[in-house]
Amino acid sequence: MEKFLTPEGFKKLKKELQHLKEVKRKDMAQRLKKSISYGDLSENSEYQEAKEAQGFLEGKIVELEELMTSAEIISPKKNSGVAQIGSTILVSSGLRKEKFRIVGAEEANPVEGKISADSPLGKAVLNQSSGAKVEIKTPDGKVLYKIIKVE
């Protein structure tokens, strides 16, 4: 499955990776060192927990490194008027208006107004222009959206 990131999303992940490597790894090393000082490692629950946490940390670092090397960085074409990854979209459904940015699944965060291009709404608006109407199937039935603006 292809993975996409916006330039902003790539920067955010790069910053997170740097924090994990430079800060969290050092914290983890201190935690391990402290737990080792408690003696017998075979019965040392703090040591076992620290080793497990270290494994999760290293797994997260590897995951971010792989994502950053394999993801395609997408910058929307300026003024294309067509919805694509990186575009900001204003839609209306009935009297309600919503503004969101289309991003890759790895960056999606609806609370921040970022929806995945793989989500039902993301798929429906991709490659559409202002004025287009799209229909989304939801558990409560179909919802009709009108694209007001694509930036």
GROMACS .gro file of N, CA and C in nm:
model
  453
    1MET      N    1   0.085  -0.118   0.000
    1MET     CA    2   0.000   0.000   0.000
    1MET      C    3   0.089   0.124   0.000
    2GLU      N    4   0.061   0.215  -0.092
    2GLU     CA    5   0.137   0.338  -0.099
    2GLU      C    6   0.107   0.426   0.021
    3LYS      N    7   0.210   0.495   0.067
    3LYS     CA    8   0.194   0.586   0.179
    3LYS      C    9   0.230   0.726   0.132
    4PHE      N   10   0.147   0.822   0.170
    4PHE     CA   11   0.167   0.960   0.129
    4PHE      C   12   0.179   1.050   0.250
    5LEU      N   13   0.265   1.150   0.239
    5LEU     CA   14   0.280   1.251   0.343
    5LEU      C   15   0.284   1.388   0.277
    6THR      N   16   0.229   1.486   0.344
    6THR     CA   17   0.247   1.624   0.299
    6THR      C   18   0.384   1.669   0.349
    7PRO      N   19   0.440   1.775   0.293
    7PRO     CA   20   0.568   1.824   0.345
    7PRO      C   21   0.561   1.857   0.495
    8GLU      N   22   0.447   1.911   0.540
    8GLU     CA   23   0.430   1.944   0.681
    8GLU      C   24   0.428   1.817   0.766
    9GLY      N   25   0.360   1.715   0.717
    9GLY     CA   26   0.353   1.588   0.788
    9GLY      C   27   0.490   1.523   0.798
   10PHE      N   28   0.569   1.533   0.691
   10PHE     CA   29   0.704   1.478   0.692
   10PHE      C   30   0.789   1.550   0.797
   11LYS      N   31   0.778   1.683   0.802
   11LYS     CA   32   0.853   1.762   0.902
   11LYS      C   33   0.815   1.723   1.044
   12LYS      N   34   0.686   1.704   1.066
   12LYS     CA   35   0.636   1.666   1.199
   12LYS      C   36   0.692   1.530   1.241
   13LEU      N   37   0.691   1.434   1.147
   13LEU     CA   38   0.744   1.301   1.177
   13LEU      C   39   0.894   1.306   1.201
   14LYS      N   40   0.964   1.388   1.125
   14LYS     CA   41   1.108   1.403   1.141
   14LYS      C   42   1.141   1.457   1.281
   15LYS      N   43   1.061   1.554   1.324
   15LYS     CA   44   1.080   1.613   1.457
   15LYS      C   45   1.051   1.508   1.566
   16GLU      N   46   0.943   1.431   1.547
   16GLU     CA   47   0.909   1.326   1.643
   16GLU      C   48   1.020   1.222   1.651
   17LEU      N   49   1.072   1.181   1.536
   17LEU     CA   50   1.179   1.082   1.532
   17LEU      C   51   1.304   1.134   1.604
   18GLN      N   52   1.337   1.258   1.580
   18GLN     CA   53   1.453   1.319   1.646
   18GLN      C   54   1.433   1.319   1.798
   19HIS      N   55   1.312   1.353   1.843
   19HIS     CA   56   1.282   1.354   1.986
   19HIS      C   57   1.295   1.213   2.046
   20LEU      N   58   1.244   1.115   1.975
   20LEU     CA   59   1.253   0.977   2.024
   20LEU      C   60   1.399   0.932   2.037
   21LYS      N   61   1.479   0.967   1.937
   21LYS     CA   62   1.619   0.924   1.937
   21LYS      C   63   1.704   1.000   2.038
   22GLU      N   64   1.683   1.131   2.047
   22GLU     CA   65   1.771   1.214   2.129
   22GLU      C   66   1.726   1.228   2.274
   23VAL      N   67   1.597   1.224   2.299
   23VAL     CA   68   1.547   1.245   2.434
   23VAL      C   69   1.498   1.114   2.496
   24LYS      N   70   1.405   1.049   2.428
   24LYS     CA   71   1.344   0.928   2.485
   24LYS      C   72   1.443   0.814   2.503
   25ARG      N   73   1.536   0.798   2.406
   25ARG     CA   74   1.636   0.692   2.420
   25ARG      C   75   1.723   0.715   2.544
   26LYS      N   76   1.762   0.840   2.567
   26LYS     CA   77   1.844   0.872   2.685
   26LYS      C   78   1.766   0.846   2.813
   27ASP      N   79   1.640   0.887   2.814
   27ASP     CA   80   1.554   0.861   2.930
   27ASP      C   81   1.544   0.710   2.956
   28MET      N   82   1.528   0.636   2.848
   28MET     CA   83   1.514   0.491   2.859
   28MET      C   84   1.643   0.428   2.912
   29ALA      N   85   1.757   0.476   2.866
   29ALA     CA   86   1.885   0.424   2.913
   29ALA      C   87   1.900   0.448   3.063
   30GLN      N   88   1.859   0.565   3.109
   30GLN     CA   89   1.865   0.596   3.253
   30GLN      C   90   1.771   0.504   3.332
   31ARG      N   91   1.653   0.483   3.277
   31ARG     CA   92   1.556   0.396   3.343
   31ARG      C   93   1.610   0.254   3.356
   32LEU      N   94   1.671   0.205   3.248
   32LEU     CA   95   1.729   0.070   3.251
   32LEU      C   96   1.844   0.063   3.351
   33LYS      N   97   1.929   0.162   3.348
   33LYS     CA   98   2.044   0.165   3.439
   33LYS      C   99   1.997   0.161   3.585
   34LYS      N  100   1.895   0.240   3.614
   34LYS     CA  101   1.841   0.245   3.750
   34LYS      C  102   1.782   0.110   3.790
   35SER      N  103   1.706   0.049   3.699
   35SER     CA  104   1.642  -0.079   3.732
   35SER      C  105   1.746  -0.190   3.749
   36ILE      N  106   1.856  -0.183   3.674
   36ILE     CA  107   1.963  -0.283   3.688
   36ILE      C  108   2.027  -0.274   3.826
   37SER      N  109   2.032  -0.152   3.878
   37SER     CA  110   2.096  -0.133   4.009
   37SER      C  111   2.018  -0.200   4.123
   38TYR      N  112   1.894  -0.242   4.096
   38TYR     CA  113   1.813  -0.307   4.199
   38TYR      C  114   1.850  -0.453   4.220
   39GLY      N  115   1.942  -0.504   4.137
   39GLY     CA  116   1.990  -0.640   4.160
   39GLY      C  117   1.931  -0.743   4.067
   40ASP      N  118   1.915  -0.864   4.117
   40ASP     CA  119   1.871  -0.983   4.044
   40ASP      C  120   1.771  -0.951   3.933
   41LEU      N  121   1.819  -0.959   3.808
   41LEU     CA  122   1.736  -0.921   3.693
   41LEU      C  123   1.624  -1.021   3.665
   42SER      N  124   1.641  -1.145   3.707
   42SER     CA  125   1.539  -1.246   3.679
   42SER      C  126   1.411  -1.221   3.757
   43GLU      N  127   1.421  -1.151   3.869
   43GLU     CA  128   1.301  -1.122   3.950
   43GLU      C  129   1.278  -0.972   3.964
   44ASN      N  130   1.335  -0.896   3.874
   44ASN     CA  131   1.329  -0.750   3.882
   44ASN      C  132   1.220  -0.700   3.787
   45SER      N  133   1.101  -0.674   3.841
   45SER     CA  134   0.989  -0.633   3.755
   45SER      C  135   1.014  -0.496   3.691
   46GLU      N  136   1.084  -0.408   3.759
   46GLU     CA  137   1.114  -0.277   3.700
   46GLU      C  138   1.204  -0.292   3.578
   47TYR      N  139   1.298  -0.384   3.588
   47TYR     CA  140   1.387  -0.409   3.474
   47TYR      C  141   1.308  -0.467   3.357
   48GLN      N  142   1.221  -0.563   3.387
   48GLN     CA  143   1.140  -0.626   3.282
   48GLN      C  144   1.052  -0.522   3.212
   49GLU      N  145   0.990  -0.434   3.291
   49GLU     CA  146   0.905  -0.329   3.235
   49GLU      C  147   0.987  -0.231   3.152
   50ALA      N  148   1.105  -0.197   3.199
   50ALA     CA  149   1.191  -0.104   3.125
   50ALA      C  150   1.236  -0.166   2.993
   51LYS      N  151   1.269  -0.296   2.994
   51LYS     CA  152   1.308  -0.365   2.870
   51LYS      C  153   1.192  -0.368   2.771
   52GLU      N  154   1.072  -0.391   2.822
   52GLU     CA  155   0.954  -0.393   2.735
   52GLU      C  156   0.930  -0.254   2.676
   53ALA      N  157   0.941  -0.151   2.758
   53ALA     CA  158   0.922  -0.014   2.711
   53ALA      C  159   1.029   0.022   2.608
   54GLN      N  160   1.151  -0.025   2.631
   54GLN     CA  161   1.259   0.001   2.536
   54GLN      C  162   1.226  -0.065   2.401
   55GLY      N  163   1.172  -0.185   2.405
   55GLY     CA  164   1.132  -0.254   2.283
   55GLY      C  165   1.027  -0.176   2.205
   56PHE      N  166   0.928  -0.123   2.277
   56PHE     CA  167   0.825  -0.042   2.211
   56PHE      C  168   0.885   0.084   2.151
   57LEU      N  169   0.975   0.148   2.224
   57LEU     CA  170   1.040   0.270   2.175
   57LEU      C  171   1.119   0.242   2.048
   58GLU      N  172   1.199   0.137   2.051
   58GLU     CA  173   1.280   0.103   1.933
   58GLU      C  174   1.190   0.064   1.816
   59GLY      N  175   1.080  -0.004   1.844
   59GLY     CA  176   0.984  -0.038   1.738
   59GLY      C  177   0.925   0.086   1.674
   60LYS      N  178   0.891   0.184   1.755
   60LYS     CA  179   0.834   0.310   1.705
   60LYS      C  180   0.938   0.383   1.619
   61ILE      N  181   1.063   0.383   1.663
   61ILE     CA  182   1.169   0.449   1.586
   61ILE      C  183   1.184   0.382   1.450
   62VAL      N  184   1.188   0.250   1.447
   62VAL     CA  185   1.200   0.176   1.321
   62VAL      C  186   1.080   0.205   1.231
   63GLU      N  187   0.961   0.206   1.289
   63GLU     CA  188   0.838   0.232   1.214
   63GLU      C  189   0.843   0.371   1.148
   64LEU      N  190   0.884   0.472   1.224
   64LEU     CA  191   0.893   0.607   1.169
   64LEU      C  192   1.000   0.616   1.061
   65GLU      N  193   1.114   0.552   1.083
   65GLU     CA  194   1.221   0.555   0.983
   65GLU      C  195   1.175   0.490   0.853
   66GLU      N  196   1.107   0.377   0.864
   66GLU     CA  197   1.056   0.309   0.744
   66GLU      C  198   0.953   0.394   0.672
   67LEU      N  199   0.863   0.456   0.748
   67LEU     CA  200   0.761   0.542   0.687
   67LEU      C  201   0.826   0.658   0.614
   68MET      N  202   0.924   0.721   0.678
   68MET     CA  203   0.986   0.838   0.618
   68MET      C  204   1.068   0.804   0.493
   69THR      N  205   1.121   0.683   0.485
   69THR     CA  206   1.198   0.646   0.366
   69THR      C  207   1.109   0.591   0.255
   70SER      N  208   0.992   0.539   0.290
   70SER     CA  209   0.907   0.478   0.187
   70SER      C  210   0.792   0.567   0.140
   71ALA      N  211   0.756   0.667   0.218
   71ALA     CA  212   0.640   0.750   0.182
   71ALA      C  213   0.674   0.846   0.069
   72GLU      N  214   0.575   0.874  -0.011
   72GLU     CA  215   0.588   0.974  -0.116
   72GLU      C  216   0.542   1.108  -0.059
   73ILE      N  217   0.626   1.210  -0.076
   73ILE     CA  218   0.593   1.344  -0.027
   73ILE      C  219   0.510   1.412  -0.136
   74ILE      N  220   0.388   1.452  -0.100
   74ILE     CA  221   0.295   1.511  -0.196
   74ILE      C  222   0.274   1.659  -0.164
   75SER      N  223   0.301   1.742  -0.262
   75SER     CA  224   0.269   1.884  -0.252
   75SER      C  225   0.159   1.912  -0.353
   76PRO      N  226   0.046   1.970  -0.310
   76PRO     CA  227  -0.061   1.995  -0.406
   76PRO      C  228  -0.017   2.094  -0.512
   77LYS      N  229  -0.066   2.073  -0.632
   77LYS     CA  230  -0.036   2.168  -0.741
   77LYS      C  231  -0.107   2.299  -0.711
   78LYS      N  232  -0.034   2.407  -0.726
   78LYS     CA  233  -0.089   2.539  -0.696
   78LYS      C  234  -0.205   2.573  -0.789
   79ASN      N  235  -0.314   2.619  -0.728
   79ASN     CA  236  -0.432   2.668  -0.801
   79ASN      C  237  -0.485   2.572  -0.906
   80SER      N  238  -0.473   2.442  -0.883
   80SER     CA  239  -0.525   2.347  -0.981
   80SER      C  240  -0.677   2.342  -0.975
   81GLY      N  241  -0.734   2.376  -0.858
   81GLY     CA  242  -0.879   2.373  -0.842
   81GLY      C  243  -0.935   2.234  -0.827
   82VAL      N  244  -0.848   2.134  -0.828
   82VAL     CA  245  -0.890   1.995  -0.817
   82VAL      C  246  -0.841   1.940  -0.683
   83ALA      N  247  -0.930   1.874  -0.611
   83ALA     CA  248  -0.896   1.820  -0.480
   83ALA      C  249  -0.793   1.708  -0.494
   84GLN      N  250  -0.687   1.717  -0.415
   84GLN     CA  251  -0.582   1.617  -0.414
   84GLN      C  252  -0.520   1.611  -0.275
   85ILE      N  253  -0.432   1.516  -0.252
   85ILE     CA  254  -0.367   1.510  -0.121
   85ILE      C  255  -0.293   1.641  -0.099
   86GLY      N  256  -0.317   1.701   0.016
   86GLY     CA  257  -0.258   1.830   0.050
   86GLY      C  258  -0.353   1.946   0.029
   87SER      N  259  -0.463   1.923  -0.043
   87SER     CA  260  -0.561   2.030  -0.067
   87SER      C  261  -0.645   2.056   0.057
   88THR      N  262  -0.686   2.181   0.073
   88THR     CA  263  -0.782   2.217   0.176
   88THR      C  264  -0.917   2.233   0.107
   89ILE      N  265  -1.019   2.170   0.162
   89ILE     CA  266  -1.151   2.163   0.099
   89ILE      C  267  -1.255   2.222   0.192
   90LEU      N  268  -1.345   2.301   0.136
   90LEU     CA  269  -1.462   2.350   0.210
   90LEU      C  270  -1.583   2.284   0.147
   91VAL      N  271  -1.660   2.211   0.228
   91VAL     CA  272  -1.780   2.142   0.179
   91VAL      C  273  -1.900   2.183   0.262
   92SER      N  274  -2.017   2.163   0.204
   92SER     CA  275  -2.140   2.186   0.281
   92SER      C  276  -2.227   2.062   0.269
   93SER      N  277  -2.300   2.038   0.377
   93SER     CA  278  -2.398   1.930   0.380
   93SER      C  279  -2.518   1.987   0.453
   94GLY      N  280  -2.623   2.017   0.378
   94GLY     CA  281  -2.737   2.086   0.439
   94GLY      C  282  -2.693   2.225   0.480
   95LEU      N  283  -2.718   2.263   0.604
   95LEU     CA  284  -2.679   2.394   0.653
   95LEU      C  285  -2.539   2.394   0.714
   96ARG      N  286  -2.481   2.277   0.727
   96ARG     CA  287  -2.350   2.264   0.793
   96ARG      C  288  -2.236   2.275   0.692
   97LYS      N  289  -2.132   2.352   0.729
   97LYS     CA  290  -2.012   2.361   0.646
   97LYS      C  291  -1.894   2.304   0.723
   98GLU      N  292  -1.805   2.239   0.650
   98GLU     CA  293  -1.686   2.181   0.711
   98GLU      C  294  -1.565   2.213   0.623
   99LYS      N  295  -1.454   2.242   0.689
   99LYS     CA  296  -1.329   2.266   0.618
   99LYS      C  297  -1.229   2.161   0.668
  100PHE      N  298  -1.159   2.098   0.576
  100PHE     CA  299  -1.061   1.997   0.613
  100PHE      C  300  -0.951   1.991   0.509
  101ARG      N  301  -0.845   1.925   0.548
  101ARG     CA  302  -0.732   1.905   0.458
  101ARG      C  303  -0.723   1.756   0.428
  102ILE      N  304  -0.700   1.722   0.303
  102ILE     CA  305  -0.684   1.582   0.263
  102ILE      C  306  -0.537   1.545   0.280
  103VAL      N  307  -0.512   1.440   0.357
  103VAL     CA  308  -0.375   1.395   0.383
  103VAL      C  309  -0.367   1.244   0.366
  104GLY      N  310  -0.247   1.190   0.373
  104GLY     CA  311  -0.228   1.046   0.372
  104GLY      C  312  -0.278   0.987   0.504
  105ALA      N  313  -0.304   0.859   0.505
  105ALA     CA  314  -0.359   0.793   0.624
  105ALA      C  315  -0.271   0.812   0.747
  106GLU      N  316  -0.140   0.820   0.728
  106GLU     CA  317  -0.047   0.833   0.840
  106GLU      C  318  -0.060   0.967   0.912
  107GLU      N  319  -0.111   1.068   0.842
  107GLU     CA  320  -0.123   1.203   0.900
  107GLU      C  321  -0.264   1.234   0.948
  108ALA      N  322  -0.360   1.152   0.913
  108ALA     CA  323  -0.500   1.183   0.941
  108ALA      C  324  -0.524   1.209   1.089
  109ASN      N  325  -0.599   1.315   1.116
  109ASN     CA  326  -0.637   1.352   1.252
  109ASN      C  327  -0.759   1.442   1.242
  110PRO      N  328  -0.879   1.384   1.246
  110PRO     CA  329  -1.001   1.463   1.228
  110PRO      C  330  -1.014   1.581   1.325
  111VAL      N  331  -0.960   1.565   1.446
  111VAL     CA  332  -0.967   1.674   1.544
  111VAL      C  333  -0.892   1.797   1.492
  112GLU      N  334  -0.783   1.774   1.416
  112GLU     CA  335  -0.705   1.883   1.359
  112GLU      C  336  -0.756   1.923   1.220
  113GLY      N  337  -0.866   1.863   1.176
  113GLY     CA  338  -0.921   1.896   1.044
  113GLY      C  339  -0.846   1.828   0.931
  114LYS      N  340  -0.782   1.716   0.958
  114LYS     CA  341  -0.707   1.642   0.856
  114LYS      C  342  -0.774   1.507   0.835
  115ILE      N  343  -0.824   1.483   0.714
  115ILE     CA  344  -0.887   1.354   0.686
  115ILE      C  345  -0.804   1.276   0.585
  116SER      N  346  -0.809   1.147   0.599
  116SER     CA  347  -0.734   1.058   0.511
  116SER      C  348  -0.794   1.055   0.372
  117ALA      N  349  -0.706   1.050   0.273
  117ALA     CA  350  -0.751   1.033   0.135
  117ALA      C  351  -0.818   0.897   0.118
  118ASP      N  352  -0.795   0.805   0.211
  118ASP     CA  353  -0.855   0.672   0.206
  118ASP      C  354  -0.990   0.665   0.277
  119SER      N  355  -1.029   0.773   0.347
  119SER     CA  356  -1.159   0.774   0.416
  119SER      C  357  -1.270   0.787   0.312
  120PRO      N  358  -1.393   0.753   0.348
  120PRO     CA  359  -1.503   0.766   0.252
  120PRO      C  360  -1.515   0.908   0.194
  121LEU      N  361  -1.507   1.009   0.280
  121LEU     CA  362  -1.518   1.147   0.230
  121LEU      C  363  -1.395   1.185   0.148
  122GLY      N  364  -1.278   1.144   0.194
  122GLY     CA  365  -1.155   1.172   0.120
  122GLY      C  366  -1.159   1.112  -0.020
  123LYS      N  367  -1.200   0.985  -0.029
  123LYS     CA  368  -1.210   0.919  -0.160
  123LYS      C  369  -1.311   0.990  -0.250
  124ALA      N  370  -1.421   1.033  -0.191
  124ALA     CA  371  -1.528   1.095  -0.270
  124ALA      C  372  -1.486   1.230  -0.328
  125VAL      N  373  -1.409   1.309  -0.253
  125VAL     CA  374  -1.374   1.443  -0.302
  125VAL      C  375  -1.247   1.447  -0.385
  126LEU      N  376  -1.162   1.343  -0.375
  126LEU     CA  377  -1.039   1.343  -0.455
  126LEU      C  378  -1.071   1.359  -0.603
  127ASN      N  379  -0.994   1.442  -0.668
  127ASN     CA  380  -1.006   1.470  -0.812
  127ASN      C  381  -1.135   1.541  -0.850
  128GLN      N  382  -1.205   1.597  -0.752
  128GLN     CA  383  -1.326   1.675  -0.778
  128GLN      C  384  -1.293   1.824  -0.769
  129SER      N  385  -1.378   1.907  -0.829
  129SER     CA  386  -1.357   2.052  -0.829
  129SER      C  387  -1.470   2.122  -0.754
  130SER      N  388  -1.452   2.252  -0.732
  130SER     CA  389  -1.557   2.332  -0.669
  130SER      C  390  -1.687   2.316  -0.746
  131GLY      N  391  -1.797   2.305  -0.673
  131GLY     CA  392  -1.928   2.290  -0.735
  131GLY      C  393  -1.972   2.145  -0.748
  132ALA      N  394  -1.878   2.053  -0.739
  132ALA     CA  395  -1.913   1.910  -0.751
  132ALA      C  396  -1.992   1.865  -0.629
  133LYS      N  397  -2.079   1.768  -0.652
  133LYS     CA  398  -2.155   1.707  -0.543
  133LYS      C  399  -2.111   1.562  -0.531
  134VAL      N  400  -2.089   1.521  -0.407
  134VAL     CA  401  -2.047   1.383  -0.381
  134VAL      C  402  -2.137   1.323  -0.275
  135GLU      N  403  -2.156   1.193  -0.284
  135GLU     CA  404  -2.243   1.124  -0.189
  135GLU      C  405  -2.160   1.022  -0.111
  136ILE      N  406  -2.179   1.023   0.020
  136ILE     CA  407  -2.107   0.932   0.109
  136ILE      C  408  -2.207   0.839   0.176
  137LYS      N  409  -2.174   0.710   0.178
  137LYS     CA  410  -2.258   0.615   0.251
  137LYS      C  411  -2.210   0.609   0.395
  138THR      N  412  -2.302   0.627   0.488
  138THR     CA  413  -2.271   0.618   0.631
  138THR      C  414  -2.363   0.514   0.694
  139PRO      N  415  -2.335   0.474   0.816
  139PRO     CA  416  -2.425   0.379   0.883
  139PRO      C  417  -2.568   0.433   0.896
  140ASP      N  418  -2.581   0.566   0.900
  140ASP     CA  419  -2.714   0.627   0.911
  140ASP      C  420  -2.778   0.656   0.776
  141GLY      N  421  -2.713   0.617   0.668
  141GLY     CA  422  -2.767   0.643   0.535
  141GLY      C  423  -2.670   0.725   0.452
  142LYS      N  424  -2.719   0.776   0.341
  142LYS     CA  425  -2.634   0.853   0.250
  142LYS      C  426  -2.633   1.000   0.291
  143VAL      N  427  -2.515   1.063   0.275
  143VAL     CA  428  -2.500   1.206   0.303
  143VAL      C  429  -2.446   1.272   0.177
  144LEU      N  430  -2.510   1.379   0.136
  144LEU     CA  431  -2.469   1.452   0.017
  144LEU      C  432  -2.386   1.574   0.058
  145TYR      N  433  -2.270   1.588  -0.003
  145TYR     CA  434  -2.182   1.703   0.021
  145TYR      C  435  -2.166   1.780  -0.109
  146LYS      N  436  -2.159   1.910  -0.097
  146LYS     CA  437  -2.125   1.994  -0.212
  146LYS      C  438  -1.990   2.058  -0.183
  147ILE      N  439  -1.900   2.049  -0.280
  147ILE     CA  440  -1.768   2.109  -0.264
  147ILE      C  441  -1.781   2.258  -0.297
  148ILE      N  442  -1.754   2.341  -0.198
  148ILE     CA  443  -1.765   2.485  -0.215
  148ILE      C  444  -1.634   2.544  -0.267
  149LYS      N  445  -1.523   2.497  -0.209
  149LYS     CA  446  -1.394   2.556  -0.245
  149LYS      C  447  -1.283   2.452  -0.230
  150VAL      N  448  -1.189   2.457  -0.323
  150VAL     CA  449  -1.070   2.372  -0.318
  150VAL      C  450  -0.948   2.464  -0.321
  151GLU      N  451  -0.864   2.454  -0.220
  151GLU     CA  452  -0.742   2.536  -0.216
  151GLU      C  453  -0.620   2.447  -0.219
   0.00000   0.00000   0.00000
